[in-house]
mmCIF file of C-alpha atoms in Angstrom:
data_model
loop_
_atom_site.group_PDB
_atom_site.id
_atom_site.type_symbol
_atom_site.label_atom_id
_atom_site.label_comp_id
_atom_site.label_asym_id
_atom_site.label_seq_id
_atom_site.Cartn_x
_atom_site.Cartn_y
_atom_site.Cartn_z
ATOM 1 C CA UNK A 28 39.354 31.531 22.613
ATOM 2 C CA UNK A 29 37.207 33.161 19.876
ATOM 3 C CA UNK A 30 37.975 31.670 16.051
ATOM 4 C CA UNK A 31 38.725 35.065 14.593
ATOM 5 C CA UNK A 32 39.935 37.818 17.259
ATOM 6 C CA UNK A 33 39.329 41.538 16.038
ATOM 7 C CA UNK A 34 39.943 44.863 18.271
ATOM 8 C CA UNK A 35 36.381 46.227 18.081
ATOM 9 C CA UNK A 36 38.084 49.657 18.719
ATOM 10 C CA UNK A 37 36.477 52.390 18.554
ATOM 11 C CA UNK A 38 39.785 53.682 16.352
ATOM 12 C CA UNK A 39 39.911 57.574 15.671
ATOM 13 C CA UNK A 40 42.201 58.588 13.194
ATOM 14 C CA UNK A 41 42.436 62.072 11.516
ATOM 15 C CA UNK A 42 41.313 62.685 7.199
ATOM 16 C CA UNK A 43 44.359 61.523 5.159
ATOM 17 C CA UNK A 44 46.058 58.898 7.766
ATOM 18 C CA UNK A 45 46.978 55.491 6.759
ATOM 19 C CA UNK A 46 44.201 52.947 8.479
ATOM 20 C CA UNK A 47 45.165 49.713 9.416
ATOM 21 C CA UNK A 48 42.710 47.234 10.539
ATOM 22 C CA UNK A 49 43.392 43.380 12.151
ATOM 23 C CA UNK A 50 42.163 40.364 12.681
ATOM 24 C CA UNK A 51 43.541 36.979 13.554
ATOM 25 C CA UNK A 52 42.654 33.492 13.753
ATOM 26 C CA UNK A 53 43.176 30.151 14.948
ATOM 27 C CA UNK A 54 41.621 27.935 12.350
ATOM 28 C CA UNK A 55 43.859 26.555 10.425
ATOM 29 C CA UNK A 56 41.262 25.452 7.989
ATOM 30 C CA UNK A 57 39.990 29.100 6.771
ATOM 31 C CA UNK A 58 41.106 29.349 2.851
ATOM 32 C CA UNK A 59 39.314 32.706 1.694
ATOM 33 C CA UNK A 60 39.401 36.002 3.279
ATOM 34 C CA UNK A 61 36.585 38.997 3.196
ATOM 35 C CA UNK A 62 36.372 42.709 4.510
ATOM 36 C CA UNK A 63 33.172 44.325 5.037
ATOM 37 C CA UNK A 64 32.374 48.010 5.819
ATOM 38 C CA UNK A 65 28.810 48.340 7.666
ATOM 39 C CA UNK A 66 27.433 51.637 8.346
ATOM 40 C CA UNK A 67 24.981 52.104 11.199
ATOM 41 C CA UNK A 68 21.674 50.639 10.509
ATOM 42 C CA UNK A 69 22.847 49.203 7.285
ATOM 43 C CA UNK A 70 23.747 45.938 5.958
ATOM 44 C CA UNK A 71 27.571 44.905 5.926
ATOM 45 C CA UNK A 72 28.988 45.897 2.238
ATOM 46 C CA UNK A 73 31.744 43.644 0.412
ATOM 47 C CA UNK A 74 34.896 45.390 -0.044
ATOM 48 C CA UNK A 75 37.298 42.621 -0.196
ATOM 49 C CA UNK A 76 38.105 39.229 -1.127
ATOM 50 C CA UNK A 77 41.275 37.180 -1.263
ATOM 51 C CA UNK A 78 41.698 33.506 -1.564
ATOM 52 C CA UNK A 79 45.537 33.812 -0.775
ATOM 53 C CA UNK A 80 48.422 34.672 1.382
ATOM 54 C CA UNK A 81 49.763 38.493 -0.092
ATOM 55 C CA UNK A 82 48.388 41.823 -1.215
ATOM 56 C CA UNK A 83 45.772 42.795 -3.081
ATOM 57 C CA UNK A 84 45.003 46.501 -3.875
ATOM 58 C CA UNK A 85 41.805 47.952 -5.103
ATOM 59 C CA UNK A 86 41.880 51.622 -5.182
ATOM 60 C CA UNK A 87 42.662 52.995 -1.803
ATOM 61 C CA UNK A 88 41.859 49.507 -0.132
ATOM 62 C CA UNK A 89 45.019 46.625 0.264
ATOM 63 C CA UNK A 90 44.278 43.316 2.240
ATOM 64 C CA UNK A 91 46.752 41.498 3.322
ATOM 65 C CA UNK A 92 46.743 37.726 4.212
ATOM 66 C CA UNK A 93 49.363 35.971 6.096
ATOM 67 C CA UNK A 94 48.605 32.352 6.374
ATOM 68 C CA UNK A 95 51.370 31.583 8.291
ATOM 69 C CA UNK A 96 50.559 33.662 10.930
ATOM 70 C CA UNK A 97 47.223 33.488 10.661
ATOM 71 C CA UNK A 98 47.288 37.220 10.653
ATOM 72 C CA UNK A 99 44.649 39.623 8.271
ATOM 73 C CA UNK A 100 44.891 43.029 7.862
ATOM 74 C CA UNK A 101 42.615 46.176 5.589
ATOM 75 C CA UNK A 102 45.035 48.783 4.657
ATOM 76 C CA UNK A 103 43.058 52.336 3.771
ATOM 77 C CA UNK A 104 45.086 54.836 2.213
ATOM 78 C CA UNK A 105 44.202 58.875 2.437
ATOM 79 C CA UNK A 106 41.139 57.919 4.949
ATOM 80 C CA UNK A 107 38.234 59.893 4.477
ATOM 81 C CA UNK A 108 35.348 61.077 6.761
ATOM 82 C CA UNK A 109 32.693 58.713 4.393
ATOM 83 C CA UNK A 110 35.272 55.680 5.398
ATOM 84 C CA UNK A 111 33.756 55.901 9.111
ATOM 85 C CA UNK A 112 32.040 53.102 9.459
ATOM 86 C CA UNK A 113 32.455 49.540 11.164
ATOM 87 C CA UNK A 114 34.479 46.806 9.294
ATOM 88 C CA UNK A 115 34.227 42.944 9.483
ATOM 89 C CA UNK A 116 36.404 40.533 8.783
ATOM 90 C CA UNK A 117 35.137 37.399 7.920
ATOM 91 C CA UNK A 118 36.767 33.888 6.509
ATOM 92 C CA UNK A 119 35.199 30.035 5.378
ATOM 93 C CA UNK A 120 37.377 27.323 5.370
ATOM 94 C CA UNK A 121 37.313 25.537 1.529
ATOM 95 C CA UNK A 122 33.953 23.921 0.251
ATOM 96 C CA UNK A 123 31.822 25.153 3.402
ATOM 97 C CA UNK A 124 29.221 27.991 3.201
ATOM 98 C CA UNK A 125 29.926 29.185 6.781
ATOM 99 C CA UNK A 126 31.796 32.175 7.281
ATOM 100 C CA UNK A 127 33.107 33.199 10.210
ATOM 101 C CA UNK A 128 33.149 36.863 11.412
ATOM 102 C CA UNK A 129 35.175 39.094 13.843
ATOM 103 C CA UNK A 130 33.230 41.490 16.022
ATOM 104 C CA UNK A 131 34.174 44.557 13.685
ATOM 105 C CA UNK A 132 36.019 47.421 14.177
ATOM 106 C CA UNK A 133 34.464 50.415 14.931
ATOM 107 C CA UNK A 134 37.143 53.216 12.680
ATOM 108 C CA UNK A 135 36.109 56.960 13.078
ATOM 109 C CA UNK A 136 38.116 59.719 10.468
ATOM 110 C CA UNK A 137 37.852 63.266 11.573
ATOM 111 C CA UNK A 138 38.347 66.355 9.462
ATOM 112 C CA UNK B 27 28.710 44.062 -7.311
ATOM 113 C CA UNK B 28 25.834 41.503 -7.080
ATOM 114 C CA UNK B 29 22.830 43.342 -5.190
ATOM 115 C CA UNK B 30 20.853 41.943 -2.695
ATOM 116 C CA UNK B 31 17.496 43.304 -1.662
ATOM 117 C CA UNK B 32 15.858 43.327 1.805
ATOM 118 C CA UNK B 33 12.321 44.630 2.578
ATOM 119 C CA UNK B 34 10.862 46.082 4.955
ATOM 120 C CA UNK B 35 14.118 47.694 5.915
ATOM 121 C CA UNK B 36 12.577 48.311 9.341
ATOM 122 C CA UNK B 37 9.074 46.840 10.955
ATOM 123 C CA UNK B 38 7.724 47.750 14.599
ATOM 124 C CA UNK B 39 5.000 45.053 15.188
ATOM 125 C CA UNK B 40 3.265 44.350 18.512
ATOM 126 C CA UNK B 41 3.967 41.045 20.925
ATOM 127 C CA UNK B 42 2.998 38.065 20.140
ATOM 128 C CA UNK B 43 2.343 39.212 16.202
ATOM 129 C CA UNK B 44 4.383 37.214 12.959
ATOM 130 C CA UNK B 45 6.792 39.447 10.825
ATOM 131 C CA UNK B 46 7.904 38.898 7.734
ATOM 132 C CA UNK B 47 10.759 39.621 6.165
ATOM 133 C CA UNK B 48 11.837 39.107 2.357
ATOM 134 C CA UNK B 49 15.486 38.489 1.092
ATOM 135 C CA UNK B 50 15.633 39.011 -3.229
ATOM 136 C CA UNK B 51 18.391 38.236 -5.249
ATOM 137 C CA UNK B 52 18.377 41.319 -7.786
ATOM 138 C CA UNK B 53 20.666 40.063 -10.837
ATOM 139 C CA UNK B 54 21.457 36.549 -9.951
ATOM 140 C CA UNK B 55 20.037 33.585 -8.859
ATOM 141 C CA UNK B 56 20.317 32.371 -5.459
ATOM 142 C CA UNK B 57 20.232 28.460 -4.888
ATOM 143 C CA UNK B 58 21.476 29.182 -0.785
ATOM 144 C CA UNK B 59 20.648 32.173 1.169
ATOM 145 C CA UNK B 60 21.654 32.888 4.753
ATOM 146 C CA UNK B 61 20.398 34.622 7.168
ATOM 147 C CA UNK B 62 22.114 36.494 10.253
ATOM 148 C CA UNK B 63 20.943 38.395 13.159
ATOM 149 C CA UNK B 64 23.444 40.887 14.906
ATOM 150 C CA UNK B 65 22.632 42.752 17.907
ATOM 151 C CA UNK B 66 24.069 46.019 18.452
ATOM 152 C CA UNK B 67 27.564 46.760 18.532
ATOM 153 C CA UNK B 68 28.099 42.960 18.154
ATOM 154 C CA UNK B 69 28.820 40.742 14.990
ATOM 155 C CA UNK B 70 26.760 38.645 12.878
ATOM 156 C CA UNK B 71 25.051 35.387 14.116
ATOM 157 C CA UNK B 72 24.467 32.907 11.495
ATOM 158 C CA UNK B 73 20.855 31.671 12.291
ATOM 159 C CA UNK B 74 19.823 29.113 9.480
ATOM 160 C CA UNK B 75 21.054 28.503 5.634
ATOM 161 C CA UNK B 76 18.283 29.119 3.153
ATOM 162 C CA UNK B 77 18.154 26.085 0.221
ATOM 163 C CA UNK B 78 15.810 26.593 -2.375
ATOM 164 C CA UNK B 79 13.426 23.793 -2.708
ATOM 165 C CA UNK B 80 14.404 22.043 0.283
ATOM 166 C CA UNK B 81 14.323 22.815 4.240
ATOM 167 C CA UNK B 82 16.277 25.485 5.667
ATOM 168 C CA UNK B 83 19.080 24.019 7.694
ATOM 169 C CA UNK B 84 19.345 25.781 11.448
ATOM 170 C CA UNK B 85 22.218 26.405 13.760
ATOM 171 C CA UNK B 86 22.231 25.576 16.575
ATOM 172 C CA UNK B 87 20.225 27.214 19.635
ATOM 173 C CA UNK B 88 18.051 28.670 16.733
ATOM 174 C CA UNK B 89 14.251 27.718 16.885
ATOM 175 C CA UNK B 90 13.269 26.527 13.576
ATOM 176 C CA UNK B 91 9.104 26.561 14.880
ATOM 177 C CA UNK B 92 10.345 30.401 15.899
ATOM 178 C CA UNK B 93 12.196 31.004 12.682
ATOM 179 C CA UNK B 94 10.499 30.176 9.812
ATOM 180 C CA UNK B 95 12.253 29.938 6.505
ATOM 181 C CA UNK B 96 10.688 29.673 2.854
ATOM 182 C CA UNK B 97 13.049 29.643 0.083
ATOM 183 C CA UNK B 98 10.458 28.716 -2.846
ATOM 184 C CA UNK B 99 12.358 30.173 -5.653
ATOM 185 C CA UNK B 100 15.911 31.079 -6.754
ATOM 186 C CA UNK B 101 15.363 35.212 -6.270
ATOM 187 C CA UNK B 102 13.340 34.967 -3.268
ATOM 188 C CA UNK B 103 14.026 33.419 0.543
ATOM 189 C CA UNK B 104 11.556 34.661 3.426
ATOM 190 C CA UNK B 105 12.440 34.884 7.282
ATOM 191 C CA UNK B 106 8.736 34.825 9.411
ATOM 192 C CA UNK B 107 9.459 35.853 12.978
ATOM 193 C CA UNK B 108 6.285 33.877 14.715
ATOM 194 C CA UNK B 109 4.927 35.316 17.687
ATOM 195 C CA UNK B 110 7.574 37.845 18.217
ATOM 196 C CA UNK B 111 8.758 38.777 21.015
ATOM 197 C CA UNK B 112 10.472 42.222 22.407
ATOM 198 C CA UNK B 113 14.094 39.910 22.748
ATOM 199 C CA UNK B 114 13.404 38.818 19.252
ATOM 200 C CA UNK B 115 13.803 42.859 18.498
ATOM 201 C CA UNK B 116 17.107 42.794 16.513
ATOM 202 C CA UNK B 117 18.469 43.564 12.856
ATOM 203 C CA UNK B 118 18.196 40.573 10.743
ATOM 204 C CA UNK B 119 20.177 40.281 7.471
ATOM 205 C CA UNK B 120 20.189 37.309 4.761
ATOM 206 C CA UNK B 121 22.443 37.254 2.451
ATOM 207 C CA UNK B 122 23.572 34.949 -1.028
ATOM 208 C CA UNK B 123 26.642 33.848 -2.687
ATOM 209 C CA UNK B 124 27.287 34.918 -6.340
ATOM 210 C CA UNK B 125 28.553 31.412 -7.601
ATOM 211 C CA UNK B 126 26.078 28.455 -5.401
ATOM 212 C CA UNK B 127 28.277 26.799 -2.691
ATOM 213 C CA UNK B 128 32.540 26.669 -2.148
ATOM 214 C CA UNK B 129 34.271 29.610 -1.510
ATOM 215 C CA UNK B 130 32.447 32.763 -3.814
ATOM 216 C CA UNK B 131 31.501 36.433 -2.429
ATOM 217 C CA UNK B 132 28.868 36.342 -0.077
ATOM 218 C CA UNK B 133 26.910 39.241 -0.489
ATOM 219 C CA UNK B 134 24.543 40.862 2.269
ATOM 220 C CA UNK B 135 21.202 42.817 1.769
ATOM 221 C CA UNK B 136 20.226 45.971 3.531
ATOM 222 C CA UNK B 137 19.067 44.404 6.683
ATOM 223 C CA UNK B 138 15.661 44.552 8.481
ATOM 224 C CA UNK B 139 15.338 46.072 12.024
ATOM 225 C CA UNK B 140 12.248 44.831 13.908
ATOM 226 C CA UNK B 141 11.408 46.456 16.702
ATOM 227 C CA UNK B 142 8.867 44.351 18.966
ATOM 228 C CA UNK B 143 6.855 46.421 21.578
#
């Protein structure tokens, strides 16, 4: 069993739906939470960080961390044709530089 | 956000030839870089953890004589691919925390394609 599990997709939704994106894990030890958006033939590009279980918003972008469940999830409100792209999740446990990454999640929004 | 700079942003280099690549911290300095490799349609591989000053540390299955890693100041870590190979063809992207070890941003440069013929 993989450390983080992600559904690489791909996931076609139309301009203006509600994305929702997953991952979960089995490490127990992961603190601290990221989401990355790569485009093709680019590096990955921070879009989110948390350090605890809850929401946290930042513009059309909520993540959402459930510790209990071990459970992540990238909200994207009013999707839009530039949010096409492939996102990461990724998560370190406490004091380690290693982060751990899900196989992405290919998302495709169509006008 | 911080910015991290990658160049080139894509090589094509013949067999048995060295590449390489350069990893800058823009507006920060960098005490640990990393660098990944991710092959298409796949995620990131961590391949070795950049320390300024000091020896890069490896992960395992990754050949440091293969890999070479120079991290001689706190903007600047360099990946040498020696005597590539075409299965060394891959994109390869480093990439630095904001705030030096624990739990900060990481934060990923452009990435490099190489292309080995």
């Amino acid at each position: 069993q993989k450390e983080v599990e992600q559904d690489p997709g791909p996931l076609s939704v139309p301009e203006g739906a509600i994305v929702s994106l997953n991952c979960t894990y089995s490490n127990s030890a992961f603190q601290y939470f990221m989401w990355y958006r790569q485009y093709s033939r680019k590096g990955p590009e921070l879009l989110m960080y948390t350090y605890s279980s809850g929401n946290k918003e930042d513009g059309r972008f909520t993540a959402q961390v459930d510790k209990s469940s071990k459970y992540i999830s990238l909200f994207i409100r009013d999707s839009q044709p530039s949010d096409s792209a492939t996102y990461l999740c990724a998560m370190g446990a406490g004091g380690g530089n290693k982060l751990t990454f899900g196989t992405g999640t290919q998302l495709k929004v169509e006008l | 956000g911080a910015v991290v700079s990658q160049h080139p942003s894509w090589v094509i280099c013949k067999s048995g030839t060295s590449v390489k690549i350069e990893c800058r911290s823009l507006d920060f300095q960098a005490t640990t870089m990393f660098w990944y490799r991710q092959f298409p349609k796949q995620s990131l591989m961590l391949m070795a953890t950049s320390n300024e000053g000091s020896k890069a540390t490896y992960e395992q299955g990754v050949e440091k004589d293969k890999f070479l890693i120079n991290h001689a100041s706190l903007t600047l870590s360099t990946l040498t691919v020696t005597s590539a190979h075409p299965e060394d063809s891959s994109f390869y992207i480093c990439s630095a925390r904001l705030i030096a070890g624990g739990t900060g941003e990481l934060f990923f440069g452009e990435g490099s394609r190489l292309t080995v013929l």
